[in-house]
Coordinates of C-alpha atoms in Angstrom, one line a residue:
M1 CA 0.0 0.0 0.0
L2 CA 1.3 3.4 -0.9
K3 CA 1.5 5.9 2.0
L4 CA 0.9 9.6 1.4
A5 CA 1.4 12.4 3.9
V6 CA -0.5 15.7 3.3
V7 CA 0.8 18.5 5.5
G8 CA -2.0 20.9 5.9
G9 CA -5.8 20.3 5.8
G10 CA -7.3 23.3 4.0
P11 CA -8.8 23.7 0.6
S12 CA -5.5 22.8 -1.1
A13 CA -5.6 19.4 0.7
V14 CA -9.1 18.8 -0.5
C15 CA -7.9 19.2 -4.1
V16 CA -5.0 16.9 -3.5
V17 CA -6.8 14.0 -1.9
D18 CA -9.6 14.2 -4.4
A19 CA -7.1 14.1 -7.3
V20 CA -5.2 11.3 -5.7
A21 CA -8.4 9.3 -5.3
R22 CA -9.2 9.8 -8.9
H23 CA -5.8 8.9 -10.5
L24 CA -4.1 6.5 -8.2
T25 CA -6.4 4.3 -6.1
H26 CA -7.8 2.3 -9.1
D27 CA -4.5 0.5 -9.4
T28 CA -2.8 1.1 -6.1
P29 CA -4.4 1.2 -2.6
V30 CA -3.4 4.4 -0.8
E31 CA -3.3 5.3 2.9
I32 CA -3.5 9.1 3.1
T33 CA -2.6 10.9 6.4
V34 CA -3.6 14.5 6.6
F35 CA -1.9 16.5 9.3
E36 CA -4.0 19.5 10.4
P37 CA -3.9 20.8 14.0
G38 CA -6.3 23.7 13.4
P39 CA -10.0 23.9 14.0
N40 CA -11.0 24.6 10.4
L41 CA -10.3 21.2 8.7
W42 CA -10.9 21.4 4.9
Q43 CA -12.1 25.0 5.1
G44 CA -8.9 26.7 6.0
Q45 CA -8.8 30.2 7.5
A46 CA -10.5 31.9 4.5
F47 CA -13.6 29.7 4.3
Q48 CA -14.3 29.1 8.0
S49 CA -17.7 29.9 9.5
D50 CA -18.4 33.6 9.4
G51 CA -21.1 36.1 8.6
D52 CA -23.2 36.0 5.4
E53 CA -21.7 39.3 4.3
V54 CA -18.2 37.8 3.9
L55 CA -18.4 36.8 0.3
A56 CA -16.3 34.7 -2.0
N57 CA -14.5 36.9 -4.5
V58 CA -15.6 34.7 -7.5
P59 CA -18.9 32.9 -8.3
M60 CA -19.3 29.2 -7.4
V61 CA -18.4 28.1 -10.9
A62 CA -14.8 29.1 -10.2
M63 CA -14.7 27.3 -6.8
S64 CA -14.6 23.6 -7.9
A65 CA -12.1 21.3 -6.1
R66 CA -12.0 19.3 -9.3
T67 CA -10.1 20.7 -12.3
W68 CA -11.8 18.0 -14.5
D69 CA -15.3 19.1 -13.3
R70 CA -15.7 22.8 -13.3
R71 CA -19.3 22.6 -12.1
D72 CA -18.8 20.3 -9.1
G73 CA -19.3 23.1 -6.6
V74 CA -22.3 24.5 -8.6
N75 CA -23.9 21.0 -8.7
W76 CA -23.5 20.7 -4.9
M77 CA -25.2 24.0 -4.4
L78 CA -28.1 22.9 -6.6
E79 CA -28.4 19.5 -4.7
Q80 CA -28.6 21.5 -1.5
G81 CA -31.5 23.6 -2.8
L82 CA -29.2 26.7 -2.9
D83 CA -30.0 27.6 -6.4
E84 CA -29.6 31.3 -5.8
F85 CA -25.9 30.8 -5.0
A86 CA -25.2 28.6 -8.0
A87 CA -25.7 31.4 -10.7
D88 CA -22.6 32.6 -12.6
D89 CA -23.2 36.2 -11.5
V90 CA -23.7 35.5 -7.7
F91 CA -21.0 35.6 -5.1
P92 CA -21.8 33.1 -2.4
P93 CA -21.0 33.6 1.3
R94 CA -17.6 32.3 2.0
W95 CA -18.6 30.0 4.8
L96 CA -21.0 28.2 2.4
V97 CA -18.0 27.5 0.1
G98 CA -16.3 26.1 3.1
R99 CA -19.2 23.7 3.5
Y100 CA -18.7 22.6 -0.1
F101 CA -15.0 21.8 0.7
Q102 CA -16.1 19.7 3.7
Y103 CA -18.5 17.9 1.5
A104 CA -15.9 17.3 -1.2
A105 CA -13.4 15.9 1.3
G106 CA -16.1 13.7 3.0
R107 CA -17.0 12.3 -0.4
T108 CA -13.4 11.3 -1.0
V109 CA -13.2 9.7 2.5
A110 CA -16.3 7.7 1.9
A111 CA -15.2 6.5 -1.5
L112 CA -11.7 5.3 -0.6
P113 CA -12.5 2.1 1.2
A114 CA -14.1 0.6 -2.0
T115 CA -10.6 0.6 -3.5
G116 CA -8.9 -0.7 -0.4
S117 CA -7.7 2.8 0.4
A118 CA -8.2 5.0 3.5
L119 CA -7.8 8.5 4.8
R120 CA -7.1 9.6 8.4
V121 CA -6.6 13.0 9.9
Q122 CA -3.9 13.6 12.5
P123 CA -4.6 16.8 14.5
Q124 CA -0.9 17.4 15.0
T125 CA 1.6 20.1 13.9
V126 CA 4.4 18.8 11.7
R127 CA 7.7 20.5 12.5
A128 CA 9.8 18.5 10.0
L129 CA 9.8 16.0 7.3
V130 CA 12.9 13.7 7.5
M131 CA 14.2 11.5 4.8
G132 CA 15.7 8.1 5.7
E133 CA 16.3 5.0 3.6
N134 CA 14.3 6.5 0.7
R135 CA 11.2 7.1 2.9
L136 CA 9.8 10.1 4.7
W137 CA 8.9 10.6 8.3
A138 CA 6.8 13.4 9.8
R139 CA 8.0 14.7 13.1
G140 CA 6.4 16.9 15.7
D141 CA 7.6 18.2 19.1
D142 CA 7.4 14.8 20.8
W143 CA 6.2 12.4 18.1
S144 CA 7.0 10.9 14.7
A145 CA 4.9 9.2 12.1
G146 CA 5.7 7.2 9.0
P147 CA 7.3 6.0 6.9
F148 CA 5.6 7.7 3.9
D149 CA 6.3 7.1 0.2
H150 CA 5.3 10.7 -0.7
A151 CA 4.5 14.0 1.0
V152 CA 2.6 17.0 -0.3
L153 CA 3.2 20.3 1.6
C154 CA 0.2 22.6 1.6
P155 CA 0.4 24.4 5.0
G156 CA -1.6 27.5 4.0
G157 CA -0.7 31.2 4.2
P158 CA 0.5 33.4 7.0
P159 CA -1.7 35.8 9.1
P160 CA -1.7 39.5 8.2
S161 CA 1.6 41.3 8.7
D162 CA 2.3 43.7 11.6
P163 CA 4.6 46.3 10.0
Y164 CA 4.0 48.8 12.8
R165 CA 4.6 46.3 15.7
L166 CA 1.2 46.8 17.3
T167 CA 0.7 43.2 18.5
G168 CA -0.3 43.3 22.2
A169 CA -1.5 46.9 22.1
A170 CA -5.0 47.5 23.5
G171 CA -7.5 47.9 20.7
Y172 CA -5.3 46.2 18.1
I173 CA -6.8 43.1 16.2
H174 CA -4.1 41.2 14.5
V175 CA -6.1 38.2 13.2
P176 CA -9.4 39.4 11.7
Y177 CA -11.0 36.1 10.7
P178 CA -13.5 35.0 11.7
L179 CA -14.9 38.6 11.5
S180 CA -18.0 37.5 13.4
R181 CA -15.8 37.0 16.5
S182 CA -13.0 39.6 16.1
L183 CA -15.5 42.5 15.6
A184 CA -17.9 41.4 18.3
E185 CA -16.3 43.7 20.9
V186 CA -15.7 46.7 18.6
P187 CA -18.1 49.5 19.9
A188 CA -20.6 50.8 17.3
Q189 CA -19.3 54.3 17.6
A190 CA -15.6 53.5 17.6
K191 CA -13.2 55.1 15.1
V192 CA -11.7 52.2 13.2
G193 CA -8.5 52.1 11.2
I194 CA -7.9 49.1 8.9
V195 CA -4.3 48.6 7.9
G196 CA -4.5 47.7 4.2
S197 CA -6.9 48.4 1.4
G198 CA -7.1 45.1 -0.4
L199 CA -9.6 42.2 -0.3
T200 CA -9.2 41.5 3.4
A201 CA -9.8 45.2 4.2
V202 CA -13.0 45.1 2.0
D203 CA -14.2 42.1 4.0
I204 CA -13.7 44.0 7.2
V205 CA -15.6 47.0 6.0
M206 CA -18.5 44.8 4.8
A207 CA -18.6 43.1 8.2
L208 CA -18.6 46.4 10.1
H209 CA -21.4 47.6 7.9
A210 CA -23.4 44.4 8.5
R211 CA -23.1 45.1 12.2
D212 CA -24.5 48.6 11.8
H213 CA -21.3 50.2 12.7
Q214 CA -21.8 54.0 13.1
G215 CA -18.2 55.3 13.7
P216 CA -15.8 56.4 11.0
I217 CA -13.7 53.9 9.1
A218 CA -10.3 54.6 7.6
L219 CA -8.5 52.4 5.1
V220 CA -4.8 52.9 6.0
S221 CA -2.1 52.0 3.5
R222 CA 1.0 53.3 1.8
N223 CA -0.6 53.3 -1.7
G224 CA -4.3 53.8 -1.1
L225 CA -5.3 51.3 -3.9
L226 CA -8.6 49.5 -3.8
P227 CA -9.2 46.2 -5.5
A228 CA -10.7 46.5 -9.0
V229 CA -14.3 45.4 -9.6
R230 CA -14.9 42.0 -11.1
G231 CA -16.9 41.9 -14.3
P232 CA -19.2 39.1 -15.6
L233 CA -17.6 35.8 -16.5
K234 CA -16.7 35.4 -20.1
Q235 CA -16.3 32.2 -22.2
H236 CA -13.1 32.6 -24.1
D237 CA -10.8 29.9 -25.6
P238 CA -7.3 31.5 -25.8
L239 CA -5.2 31.1 -28.9
H240 CA -2.2 33.2 -28.1
L241 CA -1.6 33.5 -24.4
T242 CA -1.3 29.8 -23.7
V243 CA 1.1 27.5 -21.9
P244 CA 2.3 25.8 -25.2
R245 CA 2.9 29.2 -26.8
L246 CA 4.9 30.4 -23.7
E247 CA 6.9 27.2 -23.7
A248 CA 7.7 27.5 -27.4
I249 CA 8.9 31.1 -27.1
A250 CA 11.1 30.2 -24.0
A251 CA 12.5 27.2 -25.9
E252 CA 13.2 29.2 -29.0
K253 CA 14.8 32.2 -27.3
G254 CA 16.3 30.5 -24.3
E255 CA 14.2 32.7 -22.1
L256 CA 10.8 34.5 -21.8
D257 CA 10.7 38.2 -21.4
L258 CA 7.9 40.6 -20.4
T259 CA 7.6 42.0 -23.9
D260 CA 6.7 38.5 -25.2
V261 CA 4.0 38.1 -22.6
I262 CA 2.6 41.6 -23.4
A263 CA 2.6 40.8 -27.1
L264 CA 0.6 37.6 -26.6
A265 CA -1.8 39.4 -24.3
R266 CA -2.4 42.2 -26.8
A267 CA -3.1 39.6 -29.5
E268 CA -5.6 37.8 -27.2
L269 CA -7.3 41.1 -26.3
G270 CA -7.6 42.0 -30.0
D271 CA -9.3 38.7 -30.8
A272 CA -11.7 39.3 -28.0
G273 CA -12.6 42.7 -29.2
A274 CA -11.3 44.4 -26.1
D275 CA -10.2 48.0 -25.9
T276 CA -6.5 47.9 -24.8
A277 CA -6.7 51.6 -23.9
V278 CA -9.0 50.7 -21.0
I279 CA -6.3 48.2 -19.8
A280 CA -3.6 50.9 -20.1
E281 CA -5.7 53.5 -18.3
D282 CA -6.4 51.1 -15.4
V283 CA -2.7 50.2 -15.1
A284 CA -1.7 53.9 -15.1
E285 CA -4.1 54.6 -12.1
A286 CA -4.5 58.3 -13.1
A287 CA -8.0 58.9 -11.8
P288 CA -8.7 59.6 -8.1
V289 CA -9.5 56.4 -6.2
V290 CA -13.2 56.9 -5.5
Q291 CA -13.8 58.1 -9.1
R292 CA -11.9 55.0 -10.3
L293 CA -14.1 52.8 -8.1
R294 CA -17.2 54.5 -9.6
D295 CA -16.0 54.0 -13.2
E296 CA -15.0 50.3 -12.7
L297 CA -18.3 49.5 -11.0
D298 CA -20.2 51.1 -13.9
R299 CA -18.1 49.1 -16.4
A300 CA -18.7 45.9 -14.5
V301 CA -22.4 46.4 -14.2
R302 CA -22.9 47.5 -17.8
D303 CA -20.5 44.8 -19.1
R304 CA -19.0 47.4 -21.4
D305 CA -15.6 45.8 -22.2
P306 CA -14.4 42.2 -21.9
G307 CA -10.8 43.0 -21.5
W308 CA -9.9 42.5 -17.9
T309 CA -12.4 39.7 -17.4
M310 CA -10.9 37.8 -20.3
L311 CA -7.3 38.5 -19.3
R312 CA -7.8 37.4 -15.7
D313 CA -9.5 34.2 -16.8
T314 CA -6.7 33.5 -19.3
L315 CA -4.0 34.1 -16.7
V316 CA -5.7 31.6 -14.3
A317 CA -4.8 29.0 -16.9
C318 CA -1.2 30.1 -17.8
G319 CA -0.2 32.8 -15.3
Q320 CA 1.9 30.5 -13.1
D321 CA 3.8 29.1 -16.1
A322 CA 4.3 32.6 -17.5
W323 CA 5.8 33.8 -14.2
Y324 CA 8.0 30.6 -13.8
L325 CA 9.5 31.0 -17.3
L326 CA 9.9 34.8 -17.1
R327 CA 13.5 36.0 -16.8
D328 CA 14.5 37.3 -13.3
E329 CA 15.0 40.9 -14.5
D330 CA 11.4 41.1 -15.6
K331 CA 10.2 39.4 -12.4
V332 CA 11.8 42.2 -10.5
R333 CA 10.1 44.8 -12.7
V334 CA 6.7 43.1 -12.2
R335 CA 7.2 42.8 -8.4
A336 CA 7.9 46.5 -8.2
R337 CA 4.2 47.0 -9.3
H338 CA 3.0 44.3 -6.9
Q339 CA 0.2 46.3 -5.4
T340 CA -1.1 47.4 -8.8
L341 CA -1.0 43.8 -10.1
M342 CA -2.9 42.5 -7.0
R343 CA -5.5 45.2 -7.4
L344 CA -6.2 44.4 -11.0
C345 CA -5.9 40.6 -10.9
C346 CA -7.7 40.0 -7.6
P347 CA -10.9 42.1 -8.0
M348 CA -13.9 42.3 -5.6
P349 CA -17.5 41.5 -6.2
P350 CA -19.6 44.3 -7.6
V351 CA -22.0 44.1 -4.6
N352 CA -19.0 44.9 -2.3
A353 CA -17.9 47.7 -4.6
A354 CA -21.3 49.3 -4.6
R355 CA -21.4 49.2 -0.8
L356 CA -17.9 50.8 -0.6
L357 CA -18.9 53.6 -2.9
E358 CA -22.0 54.3 -0.8
L359 CA -19.9 54.5 2.4
F360 CA -17.3 56.8 0.7
E361 CA -20.1 59.1 -0.5
T362 CA -21.7 59.3 3.0
G363 CA -18.3 60.1 4.4
Q364 CA -18.3 57.2 6.9
L365 CA -15.4 55.5 4.9
G366 CA -12.2 57.3 4.0
L367 CA -8.8 56.6 2.6
C368 CA -5.7 57.3 4.5
P369 CA -2.8 56.8 2.0
E370 CA 1.0 57.4 2.4
V371 CA 1.0 56.1 5.9
Q372 CA 4.3 56.5 7.7
S373 CA 3.6 55.2 11.2
I374 CA 0.9 54.0 13.6
K375 CA 1.6 54.4 17.3
P376 CA -0.5 53.6 20.3
I377 CA -1.6 56.5 22.4
S378 CA -1.1 56.5 26.1
G379 CA -4.4 55.2 27.6
R380 CA -6.2 53.9 24.5
G381 CA -6.3 54.6 20.8
F382 CA -3.8 55.1 18.0
H383 CA -2.2 58.0 16.1
I384 CA -1.9 57.3 12.4
Q385 CA 0.7 59.6 10.7
A386 CA -0.1 59.7 6.9
A387 CA -1.1 62.1 4.2
R388 CA -3.7 63.3 6.7
D389 CA -3.2 62.3 10.4
V390 CA -5.9 60.3 12.0
I391 CA -6.7 59.3 15.5
V392 CA -8.6 56.0 15.9
D393 CA -9.8 53.8 18.7
V394 CA -9.3 50.4 17.0
V395 CA -6.8 49.2 14.5
I396 CA -7.4 46.0 12.5
A397 CA -4.6 44.2 10.5
A398 CA -5.4 43.5 6.8
S399 CA -2.1 43.9 5.0
T400 CA 0.1 41.5 3.1
P401 CA 3.7 42.5 2.2
A402 CA 4.9 42.2 -1.4
K403 CA 7.5 39.6 -0.3
R404 CA 5.4 37.2 1.6
Q405 CA 6.7 35.4 4.7
L406 CA 6.2 31.7 5.2
A407 CA 3.3 30.7 7.4
P408 CA 4.4 30.1 11.0
A409 CA 3.6 26.3 10.6
A410 CA 5.6 26.1 7.3
A411 CA 8.8 27.9 8.5
P412 CA 10.2 25.0 10.6
Q413 CA 9.2 22.5 7.9
V414 CA 11.1 24.4 5.2
T415 CA 14.1 24.9 7.6
A416 CA 14.3 21.1 8.1
L417 CA 14.0 20.3 4.4
V418 CA 16.7 22.8 3.5
S419 CA 19.1 21.5 6.2
Q420 CA 18.8 18.0 4.6
G421 CA 19.3 19.4 1.1
L422 CA 15.8 18.4 0.1
A423 CA 14.6 21.9 -0.6
V424 CA 16.1 25.2 -1.7
P425 CA 14.7 28.6 -0.7
H426 CA 13.5 30.7 -3.6
P427 CA 15.0 34.2 -3.7
F428 CA 11.5 35.7 -4.0
G429 CA 10.2 33.6 -1.1
G430 CA 8.9 30.1 -0.5
V431 CA 10.7 27.1 -2.0
R432 CA 11.9 26.2 -5.5
V433 CA 9.6 23.7 -7.3
D434 CA 9.6 22.0 -10.7
R435 CA 7.1 23.8 -13.0
T436 CA 5.2 20.9 -14.4
T437 CA 5.2 18.5 -11.4
S438 CA 5.4 20.8 -8.4
R439 CA 8.2 18.6 -7.0
L440 CA 10.6 20.3 -4.6
I441 CA 14.0 21.1 -6.1
S442 CA 16.8 19.7 -4.0
R443 CA 20.2 21.2 -3.3
R444 CA 21.6 19.2 -6.2
G445 CA 19.1 20.9 -8.5
V446 CA 17.1 17.8 -9.0
A447 CA 13.3 17.6 -8.7
H448 CA 12.6 15.2 -5.7
K449 CA 10.2 12.5 -6.7
R450 CA 8.8 12.0 -3.2
L451 CA 8.2 15.7 -2.2
H452 CA 5.7 18.1 -3.6
A453 CA 4.4 21.5 -2.6
L454 CA 1.2 23.4 -3.3
G455 CA -0.2 26.8 -2.5
D456 CA 1.4 29.6 -0.5
I457 CA 4.7 27.8 0.2
T458 CA 5.5 28.1 -3.6
H459 CA 4.9 31.9 -3.6
G460 CA 8.4 32.7 -5.1
A461 CA 8.3 30.1 -7.9
Y462 CA 4.9 31.3 -8.8
L463 CA 3.3 34.8 -8.6
F464 CA -0.2 33.6 -7.9
T465 CA -0.5 30.7 -5.5
F466 CA -4.2 30.9 -4.6
G467 CA -7.6 30.6 -6.3
L468 CA -9.3 27.3 -6.6
P469 CA -8.8 26.8 -10.4
V470 CA -5.0 27.2 -9.9
L471 CA -4.9 25.0 -6.8
A472 CA -7.1 22.3 -8.3
A473 CA -5.0 22.2 -11.5
R474 CA -1.7 21.9 -9.7
A475 CA -3.2 19.2 -7.4
D476 CA -4.2 17.2 -10.4
C477 CA -0.7 17.5 -11.8
I478 CA 0.8 16.3 -8.4
A479 CA -1.6 13.3 -8.3
R480 CA -0.6 12.4 -11.9
D481 CA 3.1 12.7 -11.0
I482 CA 2.7 10.5 -7.9
T483 CA 0.8 8.0 -10.0
A484 CA 3.5 7.9 -12.7
T485 CA 6.2 7.5 -10.1
T486 CA 4.4 4.7 -8.4
Q487 CA 3.8 2.8 -11.6
H488 CA 7.5 3.2 -12.5
V489 CA 8.6 1.9 -9.1
Q490 CA 6.2 -1.1 -9.4
R491 CA 7.5 -2.0 -12.8
A492 CA 11.1 -1.7 -11.6
G493 CA 10.3 -4.1 -8.7
E494 CA 11.6 -1.9 -5.8
P495 CA 12.2 -4.0 -2.7
A496 CA 9.4 -4.3 -0.2
E497 CA 9.4 -1.8 2.6
R498 CA 11.3 -2.9 5.7
D499 CA 10.6 -1.9 9.3
Q500 CA 12.2 1.5 9.8
H501 CA 12.8 4.0 12.6
A502 CA 12.6 7.7 12.1
P503 CA 16.0 9.1 11.3
T504 CA 17.3 12.2 13.0
L505 CA 17.8 15.6 11.4
P506 CA 21.4 16.5 10.5
S507 CA 23.0 18.9 13.0

C-alpha cells in the first residue's frame, strides 16, 4: 500500500486528496494521512464559519475542487437547494463555500474504502519531514509518524503582517478572521483604522457595515489602492496567451521576457474585441481612487468591455507558467508593481464595490494613504501619521507584504528540508519547485520524486499561489506525477518496505 502524507488540511488538501483518489487508487491502494492541527479542517482560514456578508470573490463556478469538473461546486449548491448561490453572477457567502469543501473531502473519504484505500486525519503540527532509507517521516515536538512514500506540503498562508509592531496593544486586532468573532467587541461608535486596502480590508468594511457600525472607518495603507471590480464571467478559448505558446517562445529564445507576454496578451485582447486603452488606463491609475471605483463599478455592471475579465481568466490557466518562465530581471520589474497587479488581478464582487462607494459618498469611509507610522496613544487609541493624520480607537490588520513570509507552521518544515538538502529557498520567497510536477527542487538541482508543494509555500516560484482553479489544476498534476512515479517503481520491482525507525535531522 502506498502511503501519502498531506501536510495541511485546508482547501488545497481537499484538491490533493480528491485528485489522488481519482488517479491512483484504481491501481494502487493508498493510505492518506492529513496533518491538520487547526479547528478549520478542509475549510482553512479563509472559508471558515463567518457572517453571510463575507463573500467569496468569485462565483461558485470558479470554486470547484476538481479541475476536471468545473461545475462540481455548482452542482453541490443545486443539490442542497441553494440555487440562488449557483448562478454565474452571484458571489456566495464564503462559509458556504467552506461547507462545499467539507462535502468534497467527505465524499473522497467515503469512496476510498471501496478501492482498499483509506484517509485519516492527524490533528498534530508537523515540525519537520525527514528522509531516511528512501522514505519520509513526519515529526512533531514529541512524536513521529511514518514512513511515507510521498508527501505534499500545503500548509496555507501566514496571518496579516504587523509592520507597525502593534501586537499586544489594547484595541489592536491582528487576526481578523472570523470577523463575526473579532469584531464582536468593537463599539458601534468606535473610530476604526484598517491597515491595508485590499480584499481583506474590504471584507472587514463589509462586516462592520453588516453590524450597523456607526463610527468612521479609515483604510490605512501606503498606496491607497482598492481592488478592481470584477466583471461578468466570459467564455473565451485563448489562442495566443497559452502555456504551449509560452513554452515555445522560451525554448526558441532560451528565455521568456515581459515583452513576449505583453505581445501575446495584446493579440488575445484583440481577438476578444477588447479595448487595450482601457487596460492601459487602469494600469496607469491616473483617476482619483473613488472616481476609479465608480467607473469600474459602472463598467462591470454594464458589461462594457471584456478586456480585464478575459485577461484574468486566461491568466488563471497560464499565469503560473508565464511567471515561472519569465527571466528574473522582468520578475523584479513586475514585483515593483506588486500592489497594482494584485489590485487588478484580484478584484472584488460588484456588490461589495457598490457598498464601498456608498460608504465613501456618505463620508463614513475614508482613505488614509501614504501612511508613515501607527503608534499607540497612552491610555487607549492610535495615532496614524499619513497624508492626513488620523486618531482611531481600534486598528485591524489586513495587509500583506509584497514579499510574503512563510506561514508560522511552514517555516520549521522548510528549515528542516533545507538542512537536509531536500529543498532550496526561492530568492523571491517560499521554495523552488519544478514547474510541471510541483516537486521540490533539492540542493543538487534535482526535482525530488517524493516531495511536492502546493499553495502559499510556492509563492516565489509562482506569482499567484491561490484561487481554486489554480490549486485544483496543480493538485491534479501532483496526483498524476505520484501515479506515474508509483507505476515506475512497481515496474522496476523496488524491494518491499522494511521496518524502519525515524531518522534524526542533520545537526
